Coordinates of C-alpha atoms in Angstrom, one line a residue:
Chain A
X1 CA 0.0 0.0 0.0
X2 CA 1.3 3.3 -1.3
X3 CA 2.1 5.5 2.1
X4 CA 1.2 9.2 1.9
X5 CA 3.0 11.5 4.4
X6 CA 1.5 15.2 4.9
X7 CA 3.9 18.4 3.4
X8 CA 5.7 20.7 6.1
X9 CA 4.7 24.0 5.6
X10 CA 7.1 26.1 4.1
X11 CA 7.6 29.3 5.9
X12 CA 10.7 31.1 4.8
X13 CA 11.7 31.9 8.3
X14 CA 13.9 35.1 7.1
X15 CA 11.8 36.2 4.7
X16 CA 9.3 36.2 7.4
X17 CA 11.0 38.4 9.6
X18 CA 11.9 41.1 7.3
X19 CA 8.1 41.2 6.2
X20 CA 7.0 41.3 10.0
X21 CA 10.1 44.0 10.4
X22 CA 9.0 46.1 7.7
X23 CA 4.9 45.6 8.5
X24 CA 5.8 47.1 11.9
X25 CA 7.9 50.0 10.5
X26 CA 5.0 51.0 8.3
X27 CA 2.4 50.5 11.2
X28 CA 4.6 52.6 13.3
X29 CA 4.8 55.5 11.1
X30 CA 1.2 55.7 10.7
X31 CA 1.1 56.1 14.1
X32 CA 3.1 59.2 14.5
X33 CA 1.2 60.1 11.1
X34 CA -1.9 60.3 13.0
X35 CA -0.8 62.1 16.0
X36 CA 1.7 64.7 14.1
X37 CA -0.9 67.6 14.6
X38 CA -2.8 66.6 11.7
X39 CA -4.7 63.4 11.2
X40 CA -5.4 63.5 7.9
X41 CA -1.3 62.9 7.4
X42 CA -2.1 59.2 7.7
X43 CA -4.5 59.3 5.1
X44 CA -1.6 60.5 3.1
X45 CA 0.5 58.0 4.3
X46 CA -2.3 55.1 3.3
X47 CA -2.8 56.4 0.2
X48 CA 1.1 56.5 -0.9
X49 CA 1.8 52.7 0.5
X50 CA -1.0 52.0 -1.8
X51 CA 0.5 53.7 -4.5
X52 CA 4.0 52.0 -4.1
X53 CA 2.1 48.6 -3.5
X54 CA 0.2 48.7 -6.7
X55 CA 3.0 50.2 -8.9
X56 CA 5.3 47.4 -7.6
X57 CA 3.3 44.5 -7.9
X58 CA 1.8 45.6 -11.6
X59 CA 5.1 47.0 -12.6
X60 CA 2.8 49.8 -13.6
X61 CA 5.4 52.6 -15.6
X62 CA 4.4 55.8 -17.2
X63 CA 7.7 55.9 -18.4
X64 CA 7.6 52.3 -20.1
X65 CA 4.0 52.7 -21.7
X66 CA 5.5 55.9 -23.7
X67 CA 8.9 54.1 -24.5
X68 CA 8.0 50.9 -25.6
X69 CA 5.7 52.3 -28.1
X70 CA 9.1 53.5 -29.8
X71 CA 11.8 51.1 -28.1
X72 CA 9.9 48.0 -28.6
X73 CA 6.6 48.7 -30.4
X74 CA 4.5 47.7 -28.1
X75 CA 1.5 48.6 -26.1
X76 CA 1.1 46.2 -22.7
X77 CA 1.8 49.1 -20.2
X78 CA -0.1 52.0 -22.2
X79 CA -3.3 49.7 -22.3
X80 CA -3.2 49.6 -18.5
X81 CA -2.6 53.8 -18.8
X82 CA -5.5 54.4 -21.0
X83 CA -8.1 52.2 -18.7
X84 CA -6.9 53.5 -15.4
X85 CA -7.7 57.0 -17.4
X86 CA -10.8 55.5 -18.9
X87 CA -12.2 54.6 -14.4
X88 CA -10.7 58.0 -13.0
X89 CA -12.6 60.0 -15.8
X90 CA -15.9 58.8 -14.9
X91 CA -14.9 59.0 -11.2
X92 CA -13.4 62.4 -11.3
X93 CA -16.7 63.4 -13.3
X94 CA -18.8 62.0 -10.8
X95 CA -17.2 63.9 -8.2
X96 CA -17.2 67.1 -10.0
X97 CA -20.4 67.3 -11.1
X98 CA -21.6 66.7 -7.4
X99 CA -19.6 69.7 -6.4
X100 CA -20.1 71.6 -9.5
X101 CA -23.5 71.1 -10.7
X102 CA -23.8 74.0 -13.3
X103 CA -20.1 73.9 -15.2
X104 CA -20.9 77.0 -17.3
X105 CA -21.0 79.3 -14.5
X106 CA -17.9 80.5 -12.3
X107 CA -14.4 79.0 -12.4
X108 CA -13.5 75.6 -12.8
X109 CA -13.0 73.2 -9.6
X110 CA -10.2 74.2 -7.3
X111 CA -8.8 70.7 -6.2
X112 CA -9.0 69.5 -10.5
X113 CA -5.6 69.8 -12.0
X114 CA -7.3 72.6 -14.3
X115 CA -4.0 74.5 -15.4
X116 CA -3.1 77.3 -18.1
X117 CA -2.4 75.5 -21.2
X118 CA -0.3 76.4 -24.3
X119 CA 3.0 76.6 -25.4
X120 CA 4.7 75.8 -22.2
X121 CA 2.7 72.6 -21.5
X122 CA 3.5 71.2 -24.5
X123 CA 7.7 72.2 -23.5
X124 CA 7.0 70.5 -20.0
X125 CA 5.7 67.6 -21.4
X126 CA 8.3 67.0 -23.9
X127 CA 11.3 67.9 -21.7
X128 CA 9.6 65.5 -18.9
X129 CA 9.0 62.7 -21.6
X130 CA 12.8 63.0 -22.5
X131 CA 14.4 62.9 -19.1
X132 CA 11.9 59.9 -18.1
X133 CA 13.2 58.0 -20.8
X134 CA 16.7 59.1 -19.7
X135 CA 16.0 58.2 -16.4
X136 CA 14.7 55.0 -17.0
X137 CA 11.4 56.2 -15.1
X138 CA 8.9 59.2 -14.3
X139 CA 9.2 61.0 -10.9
X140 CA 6.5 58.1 -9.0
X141 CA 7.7 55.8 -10.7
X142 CA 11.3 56.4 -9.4
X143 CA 10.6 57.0 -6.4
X144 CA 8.7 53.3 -6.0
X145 CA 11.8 52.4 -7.5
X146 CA 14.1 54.1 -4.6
X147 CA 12.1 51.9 -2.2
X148 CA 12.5 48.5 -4.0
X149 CA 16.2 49.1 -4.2
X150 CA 17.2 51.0 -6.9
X151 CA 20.1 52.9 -6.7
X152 CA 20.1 54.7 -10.2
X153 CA 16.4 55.9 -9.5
X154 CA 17.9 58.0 -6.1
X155 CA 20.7 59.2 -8.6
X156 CA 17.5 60.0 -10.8
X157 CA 15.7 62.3 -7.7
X158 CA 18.6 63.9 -6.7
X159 CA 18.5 65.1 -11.0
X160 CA 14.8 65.7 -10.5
X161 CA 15.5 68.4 -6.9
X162 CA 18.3 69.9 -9.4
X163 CA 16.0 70.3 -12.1
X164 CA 13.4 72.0 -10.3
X165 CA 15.9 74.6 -8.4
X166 CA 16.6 75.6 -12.2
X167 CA 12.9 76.0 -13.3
X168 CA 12.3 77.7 -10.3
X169 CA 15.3 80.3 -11.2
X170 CA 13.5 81.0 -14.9
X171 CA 9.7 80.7 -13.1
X172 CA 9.4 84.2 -13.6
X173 CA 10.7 84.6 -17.0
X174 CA 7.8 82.2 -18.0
X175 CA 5.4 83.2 -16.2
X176 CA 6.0 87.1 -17.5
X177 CA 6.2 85.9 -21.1
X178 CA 4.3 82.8 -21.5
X179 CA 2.3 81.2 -18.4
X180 CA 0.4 84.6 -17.7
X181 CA -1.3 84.4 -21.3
X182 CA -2.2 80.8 -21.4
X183 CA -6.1 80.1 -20.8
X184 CA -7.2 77.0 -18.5
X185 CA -9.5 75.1 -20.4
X186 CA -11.7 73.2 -18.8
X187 CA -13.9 71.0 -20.5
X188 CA -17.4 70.7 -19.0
X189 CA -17.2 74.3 -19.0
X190 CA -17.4 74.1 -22.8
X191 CA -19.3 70.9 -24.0
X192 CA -21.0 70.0 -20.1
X193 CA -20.2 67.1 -18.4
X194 CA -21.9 64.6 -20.8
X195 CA -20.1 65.7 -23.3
X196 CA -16.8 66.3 -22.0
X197 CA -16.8 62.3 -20.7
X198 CA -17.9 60.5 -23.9
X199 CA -15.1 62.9 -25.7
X200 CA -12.3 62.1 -23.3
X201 CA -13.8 58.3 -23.3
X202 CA -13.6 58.0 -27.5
X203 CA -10.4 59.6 -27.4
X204 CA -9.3 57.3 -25.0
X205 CA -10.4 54.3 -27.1
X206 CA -9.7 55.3 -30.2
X207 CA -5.9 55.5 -28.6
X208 CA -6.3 52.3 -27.9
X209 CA -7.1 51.4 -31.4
X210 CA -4.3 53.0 -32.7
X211 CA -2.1 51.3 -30.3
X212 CA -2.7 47.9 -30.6
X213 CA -2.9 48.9 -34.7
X214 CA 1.0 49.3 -34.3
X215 CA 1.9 47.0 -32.1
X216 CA 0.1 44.6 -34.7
X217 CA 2.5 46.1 -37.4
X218 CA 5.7 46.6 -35.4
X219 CA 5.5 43.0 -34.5
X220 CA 4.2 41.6 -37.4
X221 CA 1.4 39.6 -35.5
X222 CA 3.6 38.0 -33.3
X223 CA 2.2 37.8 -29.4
X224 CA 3.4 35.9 -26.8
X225 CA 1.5 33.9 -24.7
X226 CA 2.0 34.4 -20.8
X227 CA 3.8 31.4 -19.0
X228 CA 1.4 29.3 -17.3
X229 CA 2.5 28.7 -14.0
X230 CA 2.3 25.6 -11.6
X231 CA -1.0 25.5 -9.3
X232 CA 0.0 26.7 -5.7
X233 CA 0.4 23.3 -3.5
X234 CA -3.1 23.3 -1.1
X235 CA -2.5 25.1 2.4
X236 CA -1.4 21.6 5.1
X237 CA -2.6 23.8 8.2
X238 CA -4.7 26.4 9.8
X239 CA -1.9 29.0 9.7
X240 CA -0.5 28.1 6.4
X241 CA -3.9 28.9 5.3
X242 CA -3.6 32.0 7.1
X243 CA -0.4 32.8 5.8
X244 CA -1.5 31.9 1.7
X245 CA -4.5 35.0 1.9
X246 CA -2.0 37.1 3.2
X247 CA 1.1 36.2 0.9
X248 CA -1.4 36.3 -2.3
X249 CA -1.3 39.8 -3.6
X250 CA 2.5 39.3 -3.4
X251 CA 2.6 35.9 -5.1
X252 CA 2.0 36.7 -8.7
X253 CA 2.6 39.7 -11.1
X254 CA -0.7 42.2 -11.5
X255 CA -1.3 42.4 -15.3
X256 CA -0.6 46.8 -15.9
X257 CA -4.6 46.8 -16.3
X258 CA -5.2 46.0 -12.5
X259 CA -2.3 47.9 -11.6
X260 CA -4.3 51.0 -14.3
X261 CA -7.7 50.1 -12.4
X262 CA -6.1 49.7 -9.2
X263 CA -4.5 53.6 -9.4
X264 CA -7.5 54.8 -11.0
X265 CA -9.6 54.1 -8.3
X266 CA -6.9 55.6 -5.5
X267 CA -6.7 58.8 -7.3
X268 CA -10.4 58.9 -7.6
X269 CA -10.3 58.2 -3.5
X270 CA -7.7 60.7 -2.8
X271 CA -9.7 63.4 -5.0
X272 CA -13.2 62.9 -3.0
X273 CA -11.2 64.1 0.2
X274 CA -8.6 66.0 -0.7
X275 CA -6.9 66.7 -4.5
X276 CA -5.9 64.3 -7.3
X277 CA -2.4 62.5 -7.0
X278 CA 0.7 64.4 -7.7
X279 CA 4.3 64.1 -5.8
X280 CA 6.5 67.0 -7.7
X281 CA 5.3 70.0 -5.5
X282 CA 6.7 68.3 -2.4
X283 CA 9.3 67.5 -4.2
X284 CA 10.3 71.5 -4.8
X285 CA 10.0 72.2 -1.5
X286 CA 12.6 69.6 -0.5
X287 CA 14.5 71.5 -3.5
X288 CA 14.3 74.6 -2.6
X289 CA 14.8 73.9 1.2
X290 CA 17.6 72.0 0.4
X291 CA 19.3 74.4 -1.7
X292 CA 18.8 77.5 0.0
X293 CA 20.4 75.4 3.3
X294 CA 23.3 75.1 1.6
X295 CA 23.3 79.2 0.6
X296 CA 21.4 79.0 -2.9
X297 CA 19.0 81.8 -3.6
X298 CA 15.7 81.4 -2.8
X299 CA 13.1 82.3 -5.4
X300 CA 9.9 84.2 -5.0
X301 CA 7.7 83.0 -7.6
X302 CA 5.2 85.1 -9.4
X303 CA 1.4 83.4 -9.9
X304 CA 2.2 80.5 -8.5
X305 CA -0.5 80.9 -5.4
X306 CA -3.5 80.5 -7.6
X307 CA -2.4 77.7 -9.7
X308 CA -3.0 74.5 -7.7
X309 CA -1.8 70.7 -8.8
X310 CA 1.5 70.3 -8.6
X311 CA 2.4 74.1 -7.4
X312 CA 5.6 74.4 -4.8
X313 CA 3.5 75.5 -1.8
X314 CA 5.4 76.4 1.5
X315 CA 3.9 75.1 4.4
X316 CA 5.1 77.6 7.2
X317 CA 7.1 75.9 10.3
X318 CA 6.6 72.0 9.6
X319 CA 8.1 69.2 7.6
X320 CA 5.3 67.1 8.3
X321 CA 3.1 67.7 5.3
X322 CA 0.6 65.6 3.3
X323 CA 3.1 65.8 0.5
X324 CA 5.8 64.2 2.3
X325 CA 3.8 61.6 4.1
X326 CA 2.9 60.5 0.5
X327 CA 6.3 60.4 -0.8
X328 CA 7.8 58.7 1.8
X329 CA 4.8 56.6 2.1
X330 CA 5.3 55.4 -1.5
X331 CA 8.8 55.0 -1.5
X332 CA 8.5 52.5 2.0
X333 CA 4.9 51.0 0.0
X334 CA 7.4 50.3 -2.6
X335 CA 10.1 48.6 0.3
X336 CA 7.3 46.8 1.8
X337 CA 5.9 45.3 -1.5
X338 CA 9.3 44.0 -2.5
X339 CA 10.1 42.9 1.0
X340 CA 6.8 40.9 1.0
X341 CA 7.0 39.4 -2.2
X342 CA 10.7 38.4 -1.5
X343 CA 11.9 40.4 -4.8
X344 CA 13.8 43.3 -2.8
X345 CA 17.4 44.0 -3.6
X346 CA 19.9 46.6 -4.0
X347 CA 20.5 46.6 -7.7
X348 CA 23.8 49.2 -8.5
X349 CA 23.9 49.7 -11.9
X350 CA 27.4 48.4 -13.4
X351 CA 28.0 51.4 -15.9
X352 CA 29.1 54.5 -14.6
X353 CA 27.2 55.9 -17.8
X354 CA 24.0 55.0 -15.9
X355 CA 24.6 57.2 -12.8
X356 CA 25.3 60.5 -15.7
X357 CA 22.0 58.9 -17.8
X358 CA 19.8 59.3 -14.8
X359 CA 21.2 62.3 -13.5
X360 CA 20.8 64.1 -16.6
X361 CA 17.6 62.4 -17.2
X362 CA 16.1 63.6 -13.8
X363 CA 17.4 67.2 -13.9
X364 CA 15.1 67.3 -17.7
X365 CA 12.7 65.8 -15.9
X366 CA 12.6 68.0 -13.1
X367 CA 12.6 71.1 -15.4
X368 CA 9.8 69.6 -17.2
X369 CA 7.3 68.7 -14.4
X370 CA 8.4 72.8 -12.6
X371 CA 7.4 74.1 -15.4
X372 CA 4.1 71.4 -16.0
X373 CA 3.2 71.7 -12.6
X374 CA 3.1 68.1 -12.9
X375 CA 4.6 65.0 -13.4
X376 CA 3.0 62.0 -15.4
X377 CA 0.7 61.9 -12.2
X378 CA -0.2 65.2 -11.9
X379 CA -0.1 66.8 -14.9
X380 CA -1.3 63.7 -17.2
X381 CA -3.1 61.0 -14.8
X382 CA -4.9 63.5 -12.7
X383 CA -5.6 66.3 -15.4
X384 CA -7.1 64.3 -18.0
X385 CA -9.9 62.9 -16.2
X386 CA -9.9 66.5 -14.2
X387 CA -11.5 67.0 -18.1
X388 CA -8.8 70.1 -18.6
X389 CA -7.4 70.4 -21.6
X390 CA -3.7 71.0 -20.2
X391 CA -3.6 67.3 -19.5
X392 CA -3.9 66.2 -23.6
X393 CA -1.5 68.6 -23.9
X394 CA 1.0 67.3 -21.8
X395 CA 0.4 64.2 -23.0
X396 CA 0.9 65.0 -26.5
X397 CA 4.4 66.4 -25.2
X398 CA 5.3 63.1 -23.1
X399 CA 4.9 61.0 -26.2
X400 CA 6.8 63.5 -28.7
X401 CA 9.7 63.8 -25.7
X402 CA 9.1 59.6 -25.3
X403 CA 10.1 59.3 -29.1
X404 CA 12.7 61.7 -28.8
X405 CA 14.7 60.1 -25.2
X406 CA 14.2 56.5 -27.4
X407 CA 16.6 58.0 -30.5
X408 CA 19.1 59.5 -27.5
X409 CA 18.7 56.3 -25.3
X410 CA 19.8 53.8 -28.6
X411 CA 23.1 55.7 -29.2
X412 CA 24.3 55.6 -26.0
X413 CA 26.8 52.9 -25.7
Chain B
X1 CA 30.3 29.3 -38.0
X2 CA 31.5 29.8 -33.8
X3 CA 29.0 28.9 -31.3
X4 CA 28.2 30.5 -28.1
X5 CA 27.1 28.0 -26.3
X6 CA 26.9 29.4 -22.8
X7 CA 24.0 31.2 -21.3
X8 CA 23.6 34.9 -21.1
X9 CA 21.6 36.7 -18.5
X10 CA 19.5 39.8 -19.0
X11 CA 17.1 39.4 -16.1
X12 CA 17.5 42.1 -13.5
X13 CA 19.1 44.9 -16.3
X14 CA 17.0 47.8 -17.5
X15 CA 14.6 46.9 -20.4
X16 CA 16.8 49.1 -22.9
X17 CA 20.1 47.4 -21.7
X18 CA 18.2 44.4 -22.6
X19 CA 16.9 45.4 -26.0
X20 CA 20.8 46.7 -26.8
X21 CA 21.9 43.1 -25.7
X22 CA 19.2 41.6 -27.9
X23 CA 20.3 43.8 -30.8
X24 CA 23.8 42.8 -30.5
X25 CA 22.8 39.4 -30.3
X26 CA 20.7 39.4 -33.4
X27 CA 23.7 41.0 -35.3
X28 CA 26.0 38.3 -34.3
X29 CA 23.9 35.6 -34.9
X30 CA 23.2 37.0 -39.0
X31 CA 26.9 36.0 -39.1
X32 CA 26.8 32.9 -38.0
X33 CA 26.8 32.9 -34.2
X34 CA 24.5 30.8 -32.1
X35 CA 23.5 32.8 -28.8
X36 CA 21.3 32.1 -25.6
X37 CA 19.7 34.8 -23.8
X38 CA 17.5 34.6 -20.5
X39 CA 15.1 37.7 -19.9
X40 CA 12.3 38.1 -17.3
X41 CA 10.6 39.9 -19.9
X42 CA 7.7 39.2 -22.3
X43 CA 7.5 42.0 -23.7
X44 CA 11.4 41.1 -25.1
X45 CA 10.5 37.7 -26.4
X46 CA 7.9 39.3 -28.6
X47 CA 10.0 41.7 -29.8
X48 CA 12.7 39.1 -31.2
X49 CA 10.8 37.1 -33.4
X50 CA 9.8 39.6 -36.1
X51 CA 13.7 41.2 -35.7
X52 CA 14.9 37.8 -36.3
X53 CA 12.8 37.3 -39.1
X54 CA 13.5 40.4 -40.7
X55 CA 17.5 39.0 -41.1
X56 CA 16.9 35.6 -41.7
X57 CA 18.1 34.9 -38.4
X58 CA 16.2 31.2 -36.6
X59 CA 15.1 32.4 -33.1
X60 CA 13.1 30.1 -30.7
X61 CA 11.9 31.4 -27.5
X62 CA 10.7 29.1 -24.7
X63 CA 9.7 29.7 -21.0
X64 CA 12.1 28.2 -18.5
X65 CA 10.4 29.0 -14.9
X66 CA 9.0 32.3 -15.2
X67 CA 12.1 33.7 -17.2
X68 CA 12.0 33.4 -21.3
X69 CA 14.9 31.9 -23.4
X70 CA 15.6 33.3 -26.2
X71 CA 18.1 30.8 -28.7
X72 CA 19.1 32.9 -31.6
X73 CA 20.7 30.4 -34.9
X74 CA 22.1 31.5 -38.2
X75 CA 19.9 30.7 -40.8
X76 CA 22.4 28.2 -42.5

């Protein structure tokens, strides 16, 4: 007779302490988040773990969907862009048009990213879409990166706080000559809600069209099929059950689309209370703290006050700002994912041309999202379903500025 | 024709160090190398076959684990 013995669980004993080591980091900090002074900090704090959770697990790029439309011809991340557009637009609209009722009248929503559009959003955009590609990722994206161990996206950051001290230097030259004349657009204002919705949603698809058109030519038909992988071994025990509900968001891959659906629906959250998503503002204050520390100028910038998204806002007498909270809290969301799913590691890159490539990269970058108010997140994600027109704009820059990085990328040794 | 029998490695580079590896690869192999790449990406293994088409290069890609192999041949 055939004996059957039972199979020990497998509990990577190390792998379990870091996770438990890096669960109570994040539970500790959302401690002090809610007792800083202000509460809603760990919302913040919640809503960037998230952010580095999803964009780790789905390997959800910006950066990637524009480039590998040119680098490799194909469209798996910008699918999972356009239908995390596609949920936030009917969210955003939702939310506005609670708020809003009449669009005609008055200005547009204060918390949209409803900017001045023109000539220098379509600059931003394309500078940012060639220093992403440099970089080898957007401003979120490298920050997620920063937490999941790599180095060249710090080096990338660092570019990105240079970068903005310079845009913040010329601010006033472009806001005197250029910014000051540009009208904010804001869609339901024109064409109502209805309208402004089923346009953004047909553009949306008919990008998708397009899209999948040339990745159909570029790769002559030819698609992959995804691995199948082995069936998971049943749970032997109580907490080995336990343990597989808790280990299975970090088990497998997201496809881009849940990671798209997945950010959609945050941004959508974080707009109900607060604003849309964007990390580049905090991200000029550290600049321009940093640098004026070390005996920089500092800058007063004209118009900035009114503008809203991504605008450097100084909050008087504390670090501890909603900004940061998210940063950080994507950055250790992005530790924690990687720690969880056993993929973390410190990854150095081996060319010292890497280190200049992301430097330079994030300093283009960084003049491009000043100058945007906005990264990919905040500028793009969270002003096209804000239904402003700046957003398709920027957009229209990221991709020229995408095909652009791609030509300077492939002659790089 | 040389062969190149050993294995080379892409998984953990950057996707466009990747690509620039695959590139060289596909060069070499149009005169008359045989080369074996490993790459966590799909997106990679797709790219290949039509490249390797274009200069009469034989490429067969298979999944080993959750990586993909890519075996680049000269055509003759």
């Amino acid at each position: 007779m055939q004996e059957v013995t039972q199979a020990k669980p497998q509990i990577n004993r190390s792998q379990l302490i870091k996770s438990l080591g890096v669960g109570i980091l994040l539970l500790l900090i959302l401690a002090f988040a809610m007792f800083s002074g202000d509460s809603d900090n760990a919302i913040f704090w919640l809503v960037g773990i998230a952010f580095g959770i999803i964009v780790q697990r789905s390997r959800f790029c910006f950066t990637a969907a524009f480039r590998d439309l040119f680098l490799l011809g194909q469209t798996r991340m910008i699918k999972g862009v356009l239908i995390g557009l596609a949920v936030c637009t009917v969210g955003f609209a939702m939310v506005m048009s609670n708020v809003y009722p009449n669009p005609g009248f008055g200005s547009p929503p204060t918390a949209a990213n409803v900017l001045p559009v023109g000539l220098s959003t379509l600059i931003a955009g394309t500078l940012f879409g060639v220093g992403m590609v440099l970089a080898g990722g957007c401003v979120s994206g490298s920050l997620s990166r920063m937490g999941e161990g790599y180095l060249a996206s710090w080096v990338a950051i660092g570019g990105v706080m240079i970068g903005l001290f310079f845009l913040n230097s010329t601010w006033n030259w472009w806001w005197d000559n250029v910014i000051s004349f540009e009208p904010s657009i804001w869609l339901p204002g024109e064409i109502s809600y209805t309208g402004s919705v089923t346009l953004t949603l047909v553009v949306l698809a008919f990008i998708l069209y397009l899209a999948v058109l040339w990745e159909r030519h570029k790769n002559m038909g030819f698609v992959m099929p995804e691995i199948k992988r082995k069936p998971d071994p049943a749970p032997t025990g109580s907490l080995d059950e336990i343990f597989t509900y808790l280990k299975f968001p970090f088990k497998r891959e997201w496809s881009p689309i849940a990671g798209g659906i997945a950010l959609g629906l945050l941004n959508l959250l974080l707009f109900i209370r607060f604003h849309p998503l964007g990390v580049v503002g905090e991200i000029s204050r550290w600049s321009t703290t940093l640098t004026s520390n070390v005996g920089l100028p500092e800058f007063v910038l004209r118009g900035m006050e009114g503008l809203g998204a991504c605008a450097l806002v100084f909050t008087e007498g504390t670090w501890l700002t909603h900004g940061l909270f998210l940063n950080v809290g994507i950055i250790i969301g992005a530790l924690a994912s990687a720690v969880f799913s056993g993929e973390f590691k410190i990854r150095i890159p081996r060319s010292p041309v890497r280190y200049a490539q992301s430097l330079i990269g994030g300093g283009v970058m960084g003049y491009g999202a000043g100058l945007g108010l906005g990264c990919t997140l905040g500028a793009f994600f969270s002003a096209v379903p804000s239904l402003a027109v700046n957003g398709w704009v920027y957009a229209l820059g990221l991709t020229i500025g995408a095909f652009i990085g791609v030509k300077i990328i492939k002659r790089i040794p | 024709m040389t062969e190149n029998l050993s294995l080379v490695d892409l998984c953990g580079m950057d996707l466009p160090t990747q690509m620039k590896h695959v590139n060289k690869s596909l060069k070499e192999a149009s005169q008359g190398s045989t080369i074996r790449l490993m790459t966590e990406h799909q997106m990679l293994a797709t790219y290949v076959l039509p490249k390797a088409l274009e200069i009469n290069v034989k490429c067969k890609v298979s999944p080993v684990q959750e990586n993909w192999k890519i075996e680049l041949f000269p055509e003759k």
